[in-house]
C-alpha cells in the first residue's frame, strides 16, 4: 500500500508540473463590480512572436476568448452589460474581434474551444470599441476592475461595462 500511495502522490506532482508548463496555462480574473462578484476562468495564450489580432485571432470570426476550454464568466447577481440586462449565472464568454468593433457574446455553452459554438444559445451580445494597450502585452490577460472587464493582448485592449441590473 505504501507503494500505491507513493505512485499516486508522484502522479499528482507530475500533473502539477505539467499544468505549470502548459503553453496556455489556466488563469482566473475576479473582482466585484457594483456589488456583483465577477469570476472569469480562462486560459492564457502567449504571442511568442506571432501576429495576433487579425491573424492568429482572425477578425469577423467567433473566438473562444483565450485558449483551450471556452472562457467562462460567472455573475453573482443580475446585471447589465453595456446597459443590456443579463441574468446572474455562468456563461461561455465568446468574442468576435474586429478592427473597429468587437462583439462580446454571453452564451449558454461552456465547452472545449469555439468549434461547437452555437449562436442559438447566445443569451446576450453587445458591441464595444477596441483600444490600444499602453505597452505590448505578451500573454492574453483578463482584468475585472473599475466597473468593467478588460481583455488585453498584443496591442489591443477591449472593455465592457458591468453594473447592477
Tab-separated table of C-alpha atoms in Angstrom, residues 18-29 40-46 63-72 93 110-113 139-142 151-153:
chain	number	residue	atom	x	y	z
A	18	UNK	CA	2.648	19.658	-16.417
A	19	UNK	CA	-0.033	22.325	-15.810
A	20	UNK	CA	2.662	24.883	-14.936
A	21	UNK	CA	4.354	24.197	-18.273
A	22	UNK	CA	1.189	24.333	-20.416
A	23	UNK	CA	1.657	26.652	-23.407
A	24	UNK	CA	-1.621	28.380	-22.410
A	25	UNK	CA	-1.956	27.943	-18.636
A	26	UNK	CA	-5.247	28.377	-16.765
A	27	UNK	CA	-5.956	31.729	-15.107
A	28	UNK	CA	-8.721	33.392	-13.122
A	29	UNK	CA	-9.862	37.021	-13.072
A	40	UNK	CA	-13.742	34.570	-15.149
A	41	UNK	CA	-11.924	31.275	-15.777
A	42	UNK	CA	-9.796	31.253	-18.910
A	43	UNK	CA	-6.517	30.064	-20.434
A	44	UNK	CA	-3.688	32.462	-21.318
A	45	UNK	CA	-2.050	32.026	-24.731
A	46	UNK	CA	1.131	33.999	-25.427
A	63	UNK	CA	-13.143	33.428	-30.841
A	64	UNK	CA	-13.270	31.460	-27.604
A	65	UNK	CA	-11.557	34.440	-25.923
A	66	UNK	CA	-8.462	32.635	-24.726
A	67	UNK	CA	-7.130	29.149	-25.387
A	68	UNK	CA	-8.169	25.560	-24.706
A	69	UNK	CA	-11.567	25.449	-22.969
A	70	UNK	CA	-14.161	28.146	-23.592
A	71	UNK	CA	-13.692	31.110	-21.274
A	72	UNK	CA	-16.376	31.072	-18.559
A	93	UNK	CA	-17.631	34.245	-22.998
A	110	UNK	CA	-19.177	26.252	-21.896
A	111	UNK	CA	-17.194	23.669	-23.894
A	112	UNK	CA	-13.710	22.963	-25.204
A	113	UNK	CA	-12.878	25.608	-27.810
A	139	UNK	CA	0.230	36.962	-22.647
A	140	UNK	CA	-3.549	37.275	-23.048
A	141	UNK	CA	-4.934	38.811	-19.848
A	142	UNK	CA	-8.415	39.489	-18.490
A	151	UNK	CA	-9.323	41.895	-22.316
A	152	UNK	CA	-5.732	42.687	-23.337
A	153	UNK	CA	-3.390	41.005	-25.797
